[in-house]
GROMACS .gro file of C-alpha atoms in nm:
model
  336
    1UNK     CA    1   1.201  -0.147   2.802
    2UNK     CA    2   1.320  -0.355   2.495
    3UNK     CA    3   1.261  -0.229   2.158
    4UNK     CA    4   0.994  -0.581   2.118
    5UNK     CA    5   0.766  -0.414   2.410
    6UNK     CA    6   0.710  -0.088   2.279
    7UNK     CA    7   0.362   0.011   2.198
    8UNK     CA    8   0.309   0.201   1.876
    9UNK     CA    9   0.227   0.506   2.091
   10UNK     CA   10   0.512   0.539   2.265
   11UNK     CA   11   0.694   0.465   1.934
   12UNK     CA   12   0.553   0.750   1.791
   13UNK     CA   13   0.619   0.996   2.075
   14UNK     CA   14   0.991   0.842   2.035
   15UNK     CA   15   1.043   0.889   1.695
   16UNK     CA   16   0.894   1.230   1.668
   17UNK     CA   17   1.226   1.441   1.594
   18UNK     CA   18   1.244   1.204   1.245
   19UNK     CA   19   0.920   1.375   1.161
   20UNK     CA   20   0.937   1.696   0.938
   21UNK     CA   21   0.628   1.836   1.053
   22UNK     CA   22   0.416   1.869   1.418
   23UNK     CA   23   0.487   1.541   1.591
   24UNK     CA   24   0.123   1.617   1.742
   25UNK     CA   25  -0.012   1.589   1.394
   26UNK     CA   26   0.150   1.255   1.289
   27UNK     CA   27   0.026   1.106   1.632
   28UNK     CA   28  -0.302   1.189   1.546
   29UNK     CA   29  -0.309   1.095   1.218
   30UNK     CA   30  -0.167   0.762   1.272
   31UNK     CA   31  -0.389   0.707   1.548
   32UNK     CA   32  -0.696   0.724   1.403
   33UNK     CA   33  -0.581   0.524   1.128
   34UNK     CA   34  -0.483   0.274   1.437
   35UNK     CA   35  -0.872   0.323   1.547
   36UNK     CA   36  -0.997   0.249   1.224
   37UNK     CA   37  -0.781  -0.084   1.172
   38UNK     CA   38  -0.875  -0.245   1.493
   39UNK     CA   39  -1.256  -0.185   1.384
   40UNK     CA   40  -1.162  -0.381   1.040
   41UNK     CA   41  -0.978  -0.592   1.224
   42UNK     CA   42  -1.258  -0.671   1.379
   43UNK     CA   43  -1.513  -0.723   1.137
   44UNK     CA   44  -1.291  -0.930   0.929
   45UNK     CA   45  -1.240  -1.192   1.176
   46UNK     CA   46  -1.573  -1.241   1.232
   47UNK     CA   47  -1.692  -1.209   0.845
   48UNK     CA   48  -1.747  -1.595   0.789
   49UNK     CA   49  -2.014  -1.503   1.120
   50UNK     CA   50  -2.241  -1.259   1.001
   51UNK     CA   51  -2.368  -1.145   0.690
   52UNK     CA   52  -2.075  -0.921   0.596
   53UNK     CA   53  -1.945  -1.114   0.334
   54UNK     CA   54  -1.984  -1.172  -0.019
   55UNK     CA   55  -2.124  -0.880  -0.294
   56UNK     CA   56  -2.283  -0.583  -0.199
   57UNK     CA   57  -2.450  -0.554  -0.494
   58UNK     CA   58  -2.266  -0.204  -0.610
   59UNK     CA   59  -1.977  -0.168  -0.840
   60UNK     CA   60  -1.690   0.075  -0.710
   61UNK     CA   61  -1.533   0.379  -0.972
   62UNK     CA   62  -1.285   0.090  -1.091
   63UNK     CA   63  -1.591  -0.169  -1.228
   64UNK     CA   64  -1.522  -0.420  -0.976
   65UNK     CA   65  -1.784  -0.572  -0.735
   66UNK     CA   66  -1.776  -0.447  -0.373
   67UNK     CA   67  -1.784  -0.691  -0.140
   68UNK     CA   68  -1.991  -0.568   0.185
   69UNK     CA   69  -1.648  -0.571   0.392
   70UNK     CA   70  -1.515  -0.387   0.137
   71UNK     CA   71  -1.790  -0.083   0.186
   72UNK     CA   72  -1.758  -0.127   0.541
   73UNK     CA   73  -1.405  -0.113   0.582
   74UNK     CA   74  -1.464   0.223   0.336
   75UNK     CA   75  -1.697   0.374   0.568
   76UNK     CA   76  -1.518   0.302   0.917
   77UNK     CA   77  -1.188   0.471   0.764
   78UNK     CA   78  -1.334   0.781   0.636
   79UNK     CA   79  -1.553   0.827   0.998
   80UNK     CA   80  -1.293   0.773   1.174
   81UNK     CA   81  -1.047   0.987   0.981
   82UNK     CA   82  -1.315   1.262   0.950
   83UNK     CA   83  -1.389   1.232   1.344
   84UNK     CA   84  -0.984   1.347   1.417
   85UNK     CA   85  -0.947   1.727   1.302
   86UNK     CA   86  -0.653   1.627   1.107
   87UNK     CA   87  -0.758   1.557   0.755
   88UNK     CA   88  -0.857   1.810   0.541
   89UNK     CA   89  -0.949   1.555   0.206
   90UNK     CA   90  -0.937   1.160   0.166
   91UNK     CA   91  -0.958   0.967  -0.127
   92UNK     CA   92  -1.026   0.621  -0.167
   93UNK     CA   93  -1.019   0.343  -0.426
   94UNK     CA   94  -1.385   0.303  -0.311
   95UNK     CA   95  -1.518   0.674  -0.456
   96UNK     CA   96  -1.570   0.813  -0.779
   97UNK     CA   97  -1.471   1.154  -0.625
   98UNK     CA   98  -1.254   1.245  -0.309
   99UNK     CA   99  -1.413   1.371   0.014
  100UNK     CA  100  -1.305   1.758   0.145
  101UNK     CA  101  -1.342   1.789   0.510
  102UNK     CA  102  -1.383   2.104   0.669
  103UNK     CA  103  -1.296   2.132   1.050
  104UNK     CA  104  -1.501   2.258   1.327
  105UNK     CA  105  -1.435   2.583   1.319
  106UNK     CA  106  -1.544   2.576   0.983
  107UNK     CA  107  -1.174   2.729   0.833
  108UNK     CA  108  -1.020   2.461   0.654
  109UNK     CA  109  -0.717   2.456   0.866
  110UNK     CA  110  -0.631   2.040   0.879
  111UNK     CA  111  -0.284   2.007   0.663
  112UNK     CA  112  -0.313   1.666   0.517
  113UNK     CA  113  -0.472   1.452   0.253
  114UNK     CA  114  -0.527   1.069   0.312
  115UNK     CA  115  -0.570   0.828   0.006
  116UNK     CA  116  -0.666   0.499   0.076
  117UNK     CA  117  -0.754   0.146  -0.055
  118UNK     CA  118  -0.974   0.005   0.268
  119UNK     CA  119  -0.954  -0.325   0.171
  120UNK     CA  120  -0.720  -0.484  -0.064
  121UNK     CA  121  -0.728  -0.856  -0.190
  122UNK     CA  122  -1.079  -0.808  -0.096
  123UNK     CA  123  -1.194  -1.090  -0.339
  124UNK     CA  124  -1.029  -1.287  -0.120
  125UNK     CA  125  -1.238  -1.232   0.218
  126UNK     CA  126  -1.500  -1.503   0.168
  127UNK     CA  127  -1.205  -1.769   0.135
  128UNK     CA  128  -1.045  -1.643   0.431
  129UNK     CA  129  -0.734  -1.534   0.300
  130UNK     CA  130  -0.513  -1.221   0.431
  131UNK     CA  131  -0.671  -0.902   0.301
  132UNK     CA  132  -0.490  -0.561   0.423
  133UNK     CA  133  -0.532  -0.135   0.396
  134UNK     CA  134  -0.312   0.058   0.218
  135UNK     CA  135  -0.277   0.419   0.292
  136UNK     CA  136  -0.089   0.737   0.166
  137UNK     CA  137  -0.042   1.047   0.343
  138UNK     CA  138   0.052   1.413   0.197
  139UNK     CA  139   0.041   1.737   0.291
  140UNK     CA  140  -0.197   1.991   0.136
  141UNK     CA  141  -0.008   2.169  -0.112
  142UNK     CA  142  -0.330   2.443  -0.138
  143UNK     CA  143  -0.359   2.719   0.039
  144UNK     CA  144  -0.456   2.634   0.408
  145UNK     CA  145  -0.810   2.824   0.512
  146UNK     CA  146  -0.943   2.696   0.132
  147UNK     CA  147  -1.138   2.396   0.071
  148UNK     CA  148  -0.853   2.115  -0.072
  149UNK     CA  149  -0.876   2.041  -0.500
  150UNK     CA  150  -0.785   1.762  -0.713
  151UNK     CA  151  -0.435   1.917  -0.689
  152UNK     CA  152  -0.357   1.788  -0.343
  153UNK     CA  153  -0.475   1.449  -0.436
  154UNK     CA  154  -0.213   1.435  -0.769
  155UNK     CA  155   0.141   1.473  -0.630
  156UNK     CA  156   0.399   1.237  -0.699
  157UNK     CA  157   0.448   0.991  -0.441
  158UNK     CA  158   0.809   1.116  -0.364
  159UNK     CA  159   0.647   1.411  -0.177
  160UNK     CA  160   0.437   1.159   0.060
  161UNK     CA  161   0.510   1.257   0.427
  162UNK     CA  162   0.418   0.877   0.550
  163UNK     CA  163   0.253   0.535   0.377
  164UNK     CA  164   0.166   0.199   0.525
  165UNK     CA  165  -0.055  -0.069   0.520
  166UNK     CA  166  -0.275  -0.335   0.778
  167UNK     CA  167  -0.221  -0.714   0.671
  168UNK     CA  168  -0.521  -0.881   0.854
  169UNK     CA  169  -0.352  -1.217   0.853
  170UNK     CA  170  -0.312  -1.479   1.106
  171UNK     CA  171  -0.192  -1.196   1.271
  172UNK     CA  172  -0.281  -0.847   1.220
  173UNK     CA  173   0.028  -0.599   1.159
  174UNK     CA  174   0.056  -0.229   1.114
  175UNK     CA  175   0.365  -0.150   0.905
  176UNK     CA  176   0.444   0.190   0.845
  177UNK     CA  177   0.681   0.471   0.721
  178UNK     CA  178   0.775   0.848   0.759
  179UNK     CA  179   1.041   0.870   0.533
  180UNK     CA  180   1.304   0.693   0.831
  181UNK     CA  181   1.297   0.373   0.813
  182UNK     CA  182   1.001   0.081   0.786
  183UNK     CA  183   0.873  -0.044   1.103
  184UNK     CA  184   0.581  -0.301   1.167
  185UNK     CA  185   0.409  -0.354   1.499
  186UNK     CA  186   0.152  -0.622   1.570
  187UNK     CA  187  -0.201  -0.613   1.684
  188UNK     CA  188  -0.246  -0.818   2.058
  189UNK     CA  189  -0.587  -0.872   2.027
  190UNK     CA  190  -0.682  -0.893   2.379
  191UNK     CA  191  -0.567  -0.589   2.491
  192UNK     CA  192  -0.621  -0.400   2.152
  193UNK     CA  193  -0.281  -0.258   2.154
  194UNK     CA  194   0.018  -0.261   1.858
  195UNK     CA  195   0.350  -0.367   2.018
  196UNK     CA  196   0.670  -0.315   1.784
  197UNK     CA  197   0.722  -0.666   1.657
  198UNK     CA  198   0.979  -0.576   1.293
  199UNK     CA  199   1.146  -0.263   1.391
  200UNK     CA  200   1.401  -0.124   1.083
  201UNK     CA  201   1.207  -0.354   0.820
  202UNK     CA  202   1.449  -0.440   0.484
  203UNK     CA  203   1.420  -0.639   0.171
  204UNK     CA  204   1.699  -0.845   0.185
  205UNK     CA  205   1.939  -0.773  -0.089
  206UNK     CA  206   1.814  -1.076  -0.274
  207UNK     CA  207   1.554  -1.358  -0.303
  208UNK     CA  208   1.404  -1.690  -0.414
  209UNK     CA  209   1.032  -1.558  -0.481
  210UNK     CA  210   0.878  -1.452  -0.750
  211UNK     CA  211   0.468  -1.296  -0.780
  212UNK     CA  212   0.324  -1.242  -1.075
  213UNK     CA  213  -0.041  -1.401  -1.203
  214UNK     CA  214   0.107  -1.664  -1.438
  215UNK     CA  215  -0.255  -1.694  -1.582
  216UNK     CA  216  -0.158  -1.384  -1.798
  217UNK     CA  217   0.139  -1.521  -1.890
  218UNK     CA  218   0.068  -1.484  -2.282
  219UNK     CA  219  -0.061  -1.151  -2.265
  220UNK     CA  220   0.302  -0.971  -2.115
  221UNK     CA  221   0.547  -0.811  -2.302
  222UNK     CA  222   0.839  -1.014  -2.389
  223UNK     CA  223   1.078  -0.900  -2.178
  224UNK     CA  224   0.847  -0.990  -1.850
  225UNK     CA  225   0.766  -1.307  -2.021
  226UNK     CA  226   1.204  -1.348  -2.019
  227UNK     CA  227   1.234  -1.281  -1.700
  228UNK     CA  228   1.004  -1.556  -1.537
  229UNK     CA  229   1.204  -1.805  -1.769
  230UNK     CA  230   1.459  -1.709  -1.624
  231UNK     CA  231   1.311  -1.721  -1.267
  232UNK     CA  232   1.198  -2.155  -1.363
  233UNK     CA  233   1.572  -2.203  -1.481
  234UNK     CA  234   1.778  -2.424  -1.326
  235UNK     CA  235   2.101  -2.287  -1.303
  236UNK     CA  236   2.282  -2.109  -0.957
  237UNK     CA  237   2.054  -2.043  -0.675
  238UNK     CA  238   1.707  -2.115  -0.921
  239UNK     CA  239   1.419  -2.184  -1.025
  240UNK     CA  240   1.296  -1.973  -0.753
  241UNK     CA  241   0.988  -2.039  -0.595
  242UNK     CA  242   0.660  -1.868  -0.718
  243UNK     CA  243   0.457  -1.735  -0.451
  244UNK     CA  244   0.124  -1.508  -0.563
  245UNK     CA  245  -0.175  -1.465  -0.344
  246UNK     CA  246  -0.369  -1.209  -0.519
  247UNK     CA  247  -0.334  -0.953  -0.263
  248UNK     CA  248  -0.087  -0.659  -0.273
  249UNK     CA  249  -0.057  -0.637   0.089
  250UNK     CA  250   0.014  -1.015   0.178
  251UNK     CA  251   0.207  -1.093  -0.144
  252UNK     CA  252   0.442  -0.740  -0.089
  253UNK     CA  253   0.497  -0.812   0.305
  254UNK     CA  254   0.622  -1.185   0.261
  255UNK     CA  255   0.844  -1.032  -0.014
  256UNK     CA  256   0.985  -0.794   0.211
  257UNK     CA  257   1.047  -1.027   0.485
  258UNK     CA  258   1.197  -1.286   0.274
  259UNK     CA  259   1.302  -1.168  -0.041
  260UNK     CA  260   1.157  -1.131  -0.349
  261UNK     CA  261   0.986  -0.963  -0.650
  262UNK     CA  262   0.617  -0.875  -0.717
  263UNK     CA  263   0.549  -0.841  -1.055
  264UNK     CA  264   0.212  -0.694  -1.208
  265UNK     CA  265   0.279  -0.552  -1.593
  266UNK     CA  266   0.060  -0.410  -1.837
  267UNK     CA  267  -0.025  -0.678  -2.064
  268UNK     CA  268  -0.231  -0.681  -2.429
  269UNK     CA  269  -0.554  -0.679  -2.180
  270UNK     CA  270  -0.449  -0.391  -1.926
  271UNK     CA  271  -0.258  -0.109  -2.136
  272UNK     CA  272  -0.190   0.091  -1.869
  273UNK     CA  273  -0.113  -0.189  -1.592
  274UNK     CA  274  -0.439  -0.256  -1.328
  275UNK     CA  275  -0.313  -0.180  -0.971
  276UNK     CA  276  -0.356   0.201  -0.884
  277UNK     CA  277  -0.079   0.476  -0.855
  278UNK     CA  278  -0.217   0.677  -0.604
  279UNK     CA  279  -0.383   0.430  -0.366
  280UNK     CA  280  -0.139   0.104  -0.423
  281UNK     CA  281   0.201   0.187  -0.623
  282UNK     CA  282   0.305   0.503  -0.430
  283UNK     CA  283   0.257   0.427  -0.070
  284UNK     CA  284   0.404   0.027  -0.163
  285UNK     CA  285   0.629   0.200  -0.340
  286UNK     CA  286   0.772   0.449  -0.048
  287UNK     CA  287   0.782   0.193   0.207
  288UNK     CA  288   0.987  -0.056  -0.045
  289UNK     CA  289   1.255   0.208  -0.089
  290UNK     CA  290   1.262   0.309   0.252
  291UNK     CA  291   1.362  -0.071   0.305
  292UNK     CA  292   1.595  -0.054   0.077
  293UNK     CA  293   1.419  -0.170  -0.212
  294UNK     CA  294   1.307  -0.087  -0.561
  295UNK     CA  295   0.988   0.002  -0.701
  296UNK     CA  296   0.913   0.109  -1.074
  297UNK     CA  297   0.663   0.096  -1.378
  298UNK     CA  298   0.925  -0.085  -1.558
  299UNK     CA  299   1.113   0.226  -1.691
  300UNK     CA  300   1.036   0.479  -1.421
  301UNK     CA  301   1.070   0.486  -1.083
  302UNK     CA  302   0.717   0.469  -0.890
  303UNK     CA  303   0.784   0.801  -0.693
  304UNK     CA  304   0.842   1.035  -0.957
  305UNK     CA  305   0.533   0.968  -1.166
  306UNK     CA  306   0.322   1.316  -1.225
  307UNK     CA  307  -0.008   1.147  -1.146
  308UNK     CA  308  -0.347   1.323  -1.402
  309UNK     CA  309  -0.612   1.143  -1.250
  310UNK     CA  310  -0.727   1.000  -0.899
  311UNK     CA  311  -0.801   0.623  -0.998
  312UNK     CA  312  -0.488   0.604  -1.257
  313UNK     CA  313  -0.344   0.263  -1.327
  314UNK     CA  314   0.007   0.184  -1.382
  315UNK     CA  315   0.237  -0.156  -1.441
  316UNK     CA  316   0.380  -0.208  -1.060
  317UNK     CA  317   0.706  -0.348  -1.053
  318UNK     CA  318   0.899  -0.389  -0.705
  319UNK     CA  319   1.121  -0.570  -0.459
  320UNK     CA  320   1.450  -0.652  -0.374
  321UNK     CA  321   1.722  -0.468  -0.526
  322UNK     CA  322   1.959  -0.732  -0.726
  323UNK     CA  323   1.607  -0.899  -0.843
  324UNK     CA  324   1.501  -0.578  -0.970
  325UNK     CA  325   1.812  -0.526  -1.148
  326UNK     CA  326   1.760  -0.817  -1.373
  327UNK     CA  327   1.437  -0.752  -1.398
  328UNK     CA  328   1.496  -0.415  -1.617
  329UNK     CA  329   1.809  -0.620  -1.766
  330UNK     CA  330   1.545  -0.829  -1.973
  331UNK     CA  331   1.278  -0.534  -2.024
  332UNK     CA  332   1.594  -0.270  -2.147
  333UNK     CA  333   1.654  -0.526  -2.377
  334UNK     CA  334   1.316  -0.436  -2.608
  335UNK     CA  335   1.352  -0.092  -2.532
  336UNK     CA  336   1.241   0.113  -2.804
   0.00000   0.00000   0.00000
């Protein structure tokens, strides 16, 4: 069987010895978060149908409007992740608080901790432009037989035992990492199974895209504010082409494929940066360097941030490797 035929279940059952851990456990976990993407899937290609589009009416923990996909997508993770006896806690960009889950038996013996943002670029759904998941996985570092705490939410996302995402697209992908490699398998919708499509997944060295909301422009630091001059020169292989959809997921997974940098600073509006550590930068972050790519807040690397809170913000910086290099070229140059 070529490696373009395999299902992600067999891929899994494959690939197990790469996993730290129970193979058993990673199956299931990635399986129900298989389950709970083809459900999405689903509703989001049928969202200009129905009434499942446009504002909910309700504000999530961040102050933004839910869209009704948005709470749907929410709810149809956490069932299905609940339903699987392998979760102990999830978290999601879409609560104020995250969820503990006991297991049947009523012991607290599931190992891991899911965060998740259900649907990301979501003010894009009634447009019909790509929206994807983003999730995180990590062990419990609590004792098991206890109810999990804050405490195995807020580890650094270096310590992540696998991250990935859904791009619901033209076609719908799973890409995903366990710390060996990035590998992406698309969804054939009539059958309902993932087939490896992108095995070994890498940023190419370098690229000719840039992402980055220009409309902020003004409000960067100077040194980000360098850098995209230096992007629109024309000198060697430049101006490079700017490409910015407004979601993470689409915007990060044509950068990967082609080369390229996705840019979102702190600026004099957004102090601390506006994408989320635990739910966005981390697992984006994992996958980039496990295909050979960078990822940092400008100064630090993404993976070794201590994170204090669930729904902390941070300036997202990542991409291929000689683009990120003169990237921090311009911002060490107003370096304190």
């Amino acid at each position: 069987m070529g490696n373009r035929n395999k299902t992600l279940g067999e891929f899994i059952i494959e690939h197990q010895a790469a996993f730290q851990y129970s193979s058993g456990e990673l199956s299931k976990l990635i399986n129900a978060i298989r389950l709970a993407a083809k459900v999405v899937n689903h509703e989001v290609n049928k969202a200009g149908l129905v009434d499942i589009i446009g504002k909910a009416g309700d504000t999530n923990i961040q102050g933004e409007d839910q869209q009704k996909l948005d709470v749907l997508a929410n709810d149809k993770f956490i069932q299905t992740l609940k339903n699987r006896e392998i979760v102990c806690g999830i978290a999601s960009e879409e609560e104020d608080d995250f969820i503990s889950i006991n297991s049947n038996d009523e012991q607290h013996q599931n190992k891991y901790v899911v965060l998740i943002d259900p649907l990301d670029g979501s003010s894009n759904i009634d447009v019909n432009v790509s929206v994807g998941t983003i999730f995180s996985v990590y062990r419990r570092i609590t004792p098991v037989g206890t109810p999990v705490t804050l405490e195995d939410f807020l580890q650094p996302g270096r310590d992540q035992v696998a991250a990935g995402y859904i791009v619901y697209g033209t076609s719908t992908m799973l890409v995903y990492t366990t710390g060996d490699g990035v590998n992406g398998f698309t969804l054939n919708p009539a059958i309902g199974t993932f087939y490896l499509s992108h095995p070994n997944m890498q940023f190419p060295e370098t690229g000719k895209i840039y992402s980055v909301n220009e409309g902020n422009y003004v409000h960067f630091l100077q040194g980000v504010k360098d850098y995209i001059k230096y992007c629109q020169q024309e000198e060697g292989d430049r101006p490079y082409t700017s490409r910015y959809i407004g979601s993470l997921v689409s915007d990060f997974h044509r950068n990967m494929i082609k080369g390229g940098i996705y840019m979102y600073p702190k600026s004099s509006q957004t102090e601390s940066g506006k994408l989320r550590l635990l739910y966005e930068c981390n697992p984006m972050a994992f996958i980039a360097e496990q295909a050979n790519g960078l990822a940092t807040g400008g100064r630090t690397r993404i993976l070794d941030i201590q994170p204090t809170e669930l729904h902390q913000r941070v300036p997202f910086f990542c991409g291929s490797q000689k683009m990120m290099e003169k990237l921090h070229e311009f911002l060490d140059k107003y370096r304190e």
